[in-house]
XYZ file of C-alpha atoms in Angstrom:
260
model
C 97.500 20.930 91.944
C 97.745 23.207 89.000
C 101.953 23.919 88.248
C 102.543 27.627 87.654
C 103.143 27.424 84.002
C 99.589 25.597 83.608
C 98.140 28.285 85.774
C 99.475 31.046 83.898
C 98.010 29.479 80.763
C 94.766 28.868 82.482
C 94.224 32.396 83.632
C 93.809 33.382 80.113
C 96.126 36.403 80.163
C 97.476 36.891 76.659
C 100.793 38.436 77.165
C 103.427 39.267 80.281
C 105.271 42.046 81.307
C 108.664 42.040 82.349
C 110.561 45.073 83.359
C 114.484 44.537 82.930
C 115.719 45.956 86.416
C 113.905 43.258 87.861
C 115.078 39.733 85.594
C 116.844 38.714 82.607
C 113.898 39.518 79.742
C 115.280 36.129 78.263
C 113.061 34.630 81.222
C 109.669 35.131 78.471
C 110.843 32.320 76.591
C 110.115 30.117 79.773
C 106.287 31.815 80.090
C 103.381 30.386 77.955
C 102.483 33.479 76.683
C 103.270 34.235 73.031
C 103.644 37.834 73.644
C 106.029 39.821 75.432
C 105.761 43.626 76.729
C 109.104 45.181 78.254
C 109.026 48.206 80.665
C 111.183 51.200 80.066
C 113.127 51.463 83.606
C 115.596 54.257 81.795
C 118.145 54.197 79.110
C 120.958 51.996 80.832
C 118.558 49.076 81.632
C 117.405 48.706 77.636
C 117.641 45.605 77.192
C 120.804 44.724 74.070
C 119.628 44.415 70.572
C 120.911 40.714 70.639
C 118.698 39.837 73.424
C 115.893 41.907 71.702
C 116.464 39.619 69.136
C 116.726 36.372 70.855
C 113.181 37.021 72.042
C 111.836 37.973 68.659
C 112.517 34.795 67.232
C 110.136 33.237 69.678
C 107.575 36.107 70.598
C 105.822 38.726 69.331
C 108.312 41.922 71.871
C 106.622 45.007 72.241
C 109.321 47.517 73.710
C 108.242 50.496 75.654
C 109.508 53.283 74.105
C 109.063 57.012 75.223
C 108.350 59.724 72.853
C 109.762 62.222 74.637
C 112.892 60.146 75.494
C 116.741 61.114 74.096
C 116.986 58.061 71.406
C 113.440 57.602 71.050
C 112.463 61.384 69.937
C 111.112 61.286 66.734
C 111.299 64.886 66.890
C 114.714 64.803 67.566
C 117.319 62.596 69.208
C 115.874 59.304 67.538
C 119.581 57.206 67.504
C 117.768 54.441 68.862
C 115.216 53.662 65.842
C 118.411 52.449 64.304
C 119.158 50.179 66.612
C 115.811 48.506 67.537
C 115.486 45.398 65.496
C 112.924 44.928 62.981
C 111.037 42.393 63.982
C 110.639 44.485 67.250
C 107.499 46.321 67.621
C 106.505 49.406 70.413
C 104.979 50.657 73.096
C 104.586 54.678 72.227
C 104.269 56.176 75.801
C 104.853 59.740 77.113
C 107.023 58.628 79.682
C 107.157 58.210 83.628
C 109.095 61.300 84.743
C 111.360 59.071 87.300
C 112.535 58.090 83.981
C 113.671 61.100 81.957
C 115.340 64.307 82.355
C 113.380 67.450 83.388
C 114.497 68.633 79.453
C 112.999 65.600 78.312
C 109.723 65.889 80.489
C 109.022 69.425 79.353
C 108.735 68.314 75.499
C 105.338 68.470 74.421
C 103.798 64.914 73.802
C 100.644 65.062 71.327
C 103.218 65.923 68.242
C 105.929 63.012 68.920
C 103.490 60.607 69.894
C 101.772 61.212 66.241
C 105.214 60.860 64.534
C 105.724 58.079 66.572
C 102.645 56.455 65.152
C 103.243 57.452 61.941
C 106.703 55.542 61.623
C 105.153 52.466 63.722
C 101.832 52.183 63.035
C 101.182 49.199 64.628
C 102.441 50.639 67.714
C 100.603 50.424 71.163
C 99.682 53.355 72.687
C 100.079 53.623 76.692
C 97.327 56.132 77.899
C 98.216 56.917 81.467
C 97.984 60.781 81.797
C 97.264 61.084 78.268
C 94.066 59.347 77.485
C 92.783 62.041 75.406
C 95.782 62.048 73.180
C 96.601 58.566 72.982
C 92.684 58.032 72.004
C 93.354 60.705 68.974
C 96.410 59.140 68.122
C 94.689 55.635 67.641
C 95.859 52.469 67.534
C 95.767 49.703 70.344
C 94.742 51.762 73.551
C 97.433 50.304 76.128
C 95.564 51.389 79.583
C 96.369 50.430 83.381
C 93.583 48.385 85.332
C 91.334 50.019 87.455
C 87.785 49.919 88.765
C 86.514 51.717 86.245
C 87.917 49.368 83.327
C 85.086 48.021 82.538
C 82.971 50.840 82.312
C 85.509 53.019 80.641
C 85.797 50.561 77.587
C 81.722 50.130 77.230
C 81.800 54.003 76.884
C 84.325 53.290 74.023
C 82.443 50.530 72.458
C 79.628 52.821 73.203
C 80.725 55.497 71.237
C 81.578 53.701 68.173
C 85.715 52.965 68.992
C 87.086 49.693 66.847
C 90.003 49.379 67.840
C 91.898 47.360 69.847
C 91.866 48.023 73.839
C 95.015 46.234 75.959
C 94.730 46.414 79.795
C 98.222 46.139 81.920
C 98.103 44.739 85.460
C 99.809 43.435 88.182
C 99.024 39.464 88.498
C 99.120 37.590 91.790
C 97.686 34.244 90.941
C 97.398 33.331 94.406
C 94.546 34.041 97.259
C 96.821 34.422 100.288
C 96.357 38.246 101.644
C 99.761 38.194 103.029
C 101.008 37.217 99.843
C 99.021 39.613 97.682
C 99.583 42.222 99.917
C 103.702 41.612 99.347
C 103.103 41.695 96.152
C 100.931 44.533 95.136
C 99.896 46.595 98.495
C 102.390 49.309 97.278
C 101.485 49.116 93.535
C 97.532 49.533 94.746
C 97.813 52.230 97.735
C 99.899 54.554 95.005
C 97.040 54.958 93.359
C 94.790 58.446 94.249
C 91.783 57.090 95.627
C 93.394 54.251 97.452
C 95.965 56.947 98.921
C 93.050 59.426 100.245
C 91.478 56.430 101.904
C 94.310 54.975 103.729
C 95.443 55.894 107.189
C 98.167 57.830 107.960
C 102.114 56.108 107.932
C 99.810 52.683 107.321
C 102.095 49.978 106.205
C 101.264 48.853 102.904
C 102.503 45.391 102.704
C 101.117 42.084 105.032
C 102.246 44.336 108.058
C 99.107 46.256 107.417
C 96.110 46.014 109.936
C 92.814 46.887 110.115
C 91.431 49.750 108.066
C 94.469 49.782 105.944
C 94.421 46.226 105.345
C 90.769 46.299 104.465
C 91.135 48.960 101.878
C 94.614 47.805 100.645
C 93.118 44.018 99.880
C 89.758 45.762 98.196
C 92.410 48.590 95.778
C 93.923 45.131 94.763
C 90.766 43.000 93.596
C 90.201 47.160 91.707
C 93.804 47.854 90.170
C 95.348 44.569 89.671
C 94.210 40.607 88.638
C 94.507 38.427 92.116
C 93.315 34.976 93.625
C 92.798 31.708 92.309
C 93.149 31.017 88.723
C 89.342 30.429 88.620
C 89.112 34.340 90.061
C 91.411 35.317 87.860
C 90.134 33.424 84.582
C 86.544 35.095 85.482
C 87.854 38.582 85.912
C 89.358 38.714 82.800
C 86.549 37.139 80.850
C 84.490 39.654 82.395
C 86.802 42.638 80.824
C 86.893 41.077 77.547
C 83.050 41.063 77.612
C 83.897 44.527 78.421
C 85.563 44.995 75.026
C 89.227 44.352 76.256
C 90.974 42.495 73.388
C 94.098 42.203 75.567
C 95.353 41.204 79.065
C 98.419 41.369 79.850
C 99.748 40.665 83.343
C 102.795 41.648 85.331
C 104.550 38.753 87.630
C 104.105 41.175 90.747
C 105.715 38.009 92.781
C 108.477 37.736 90.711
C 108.787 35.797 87.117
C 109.774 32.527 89.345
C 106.046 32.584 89.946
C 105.167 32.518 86.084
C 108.119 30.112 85.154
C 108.447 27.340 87.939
């Protein structure tokens, strides 16, 4: 039987995403992956400059910052430029709104995220709710999983776009529909189409029966990378014959499950 570090490696994801309210970032040093993405969960859960550092030594960190963010404004409050460490690289995103201020939410996006770029040019882009922008802004294209992935970065192939494409998503390298369910049935029925098709007050993790359980465990084989390594090895070389350069998965069961 595979260990979970060999399975991780296996899978062929390229880098892991850890968001600090959930672990100890430190834990990436423990994951066969040589690169590291962190969340932005809010200013207080940034993780220290030390341990920013700790993991550059190691990996190649990619910190989520928000453009729109108090310390990460480029077009204004940008204190924490100063602080990230060099060998640190970014994220550029507009933001989740659960995560700034309704001041911060109402500052435009397209002309920090173009600063942005233009002080970190090799700066990931996160397109959710901004693919048009992020797209104009270049760079690597940093885009969530979903069932039109594939499709989506043909088009862009398509149309003559060169440059890198990353692709985030939840990872459950397991095929037990309890489990997966746990693990990403809240993730998955958040998402629009998956929340039109569900019943109403359906439970969303292994709780959930019938109809919801059916389209639940269908949203997750759409929005996020789950089964057996072998399922999720061929799903991802199916995106990168796509054109996805990059996969990098979330530990939706917890980082014990990419570590142990």
């Amino acid at each position: 039987m595979l260990t979970a570090e060999r399975a991780v490696s296996k899978a062929g994801l390229d880098a892991v995403a850890l968001k600090p309210k959930e672990c100890d970032v430190r834990r990436a040093l423990d994951i066969p992956l040589d690169v590291v993405a962190i969340d932005y969960e809010g200013r207080h859960h940034v993780p220290a400059s030390s341990v920013l550092e700790e993991l550059a030594a190691d990996k190649e960190v990619r910190l989520t910052t928000p453009v729109r963010a108090d310390g990460f404004d480029p077009l204004g409050d940008d204190s924490l430029y100063e602080w990230l460490p060099d060998d640190v690289r970014q994220v550029l995103v507009a933001g989740h709104s659960a995560y700034l201020t309704d001041e911060e939410a109402r500052r435009p996006v397209a002309p920090r995220l173009r600063a942005a770029r233009e002080r970190a040019p090799d700066a990931w882009v996160g397109t959710e709710g901004i693919e048009r922008i992020a797209l104009a802004a270049g760079g690597t294209q940093y885009e969530l999983l979903s069932r039109s992935t594939r499709r989506d970065v043909r088009a862009l192939r398509s149309a003559g776009f060169d440059g890198e494409v990353a692709v985030y998503a939840p990872t459950v390298l397991t095929d037990d529909e309890d489990e997966i369910l746990d693990a990403v049935g809240a993730y998955v029925s958040r998402r629009r189409p998956v929340s039109r098709a569900l019943p109403d007050d359906a439970a969303t993790d292994s709780a959930a029966q019938g109809r919801a359980r059916e389209v639940l465990l269908k949203a997750a084989t759409d929005f996020a990378l789950i089964g057996s390594v072998a399922d999720v090895r061929g799903r991802i070389d199916e995106l990168r014959e796509s054109g996805v350069d990059l996969l990098v998965g979330y530990p939706a069961r917890g980082v014990d499950k990419f570590v142990e």
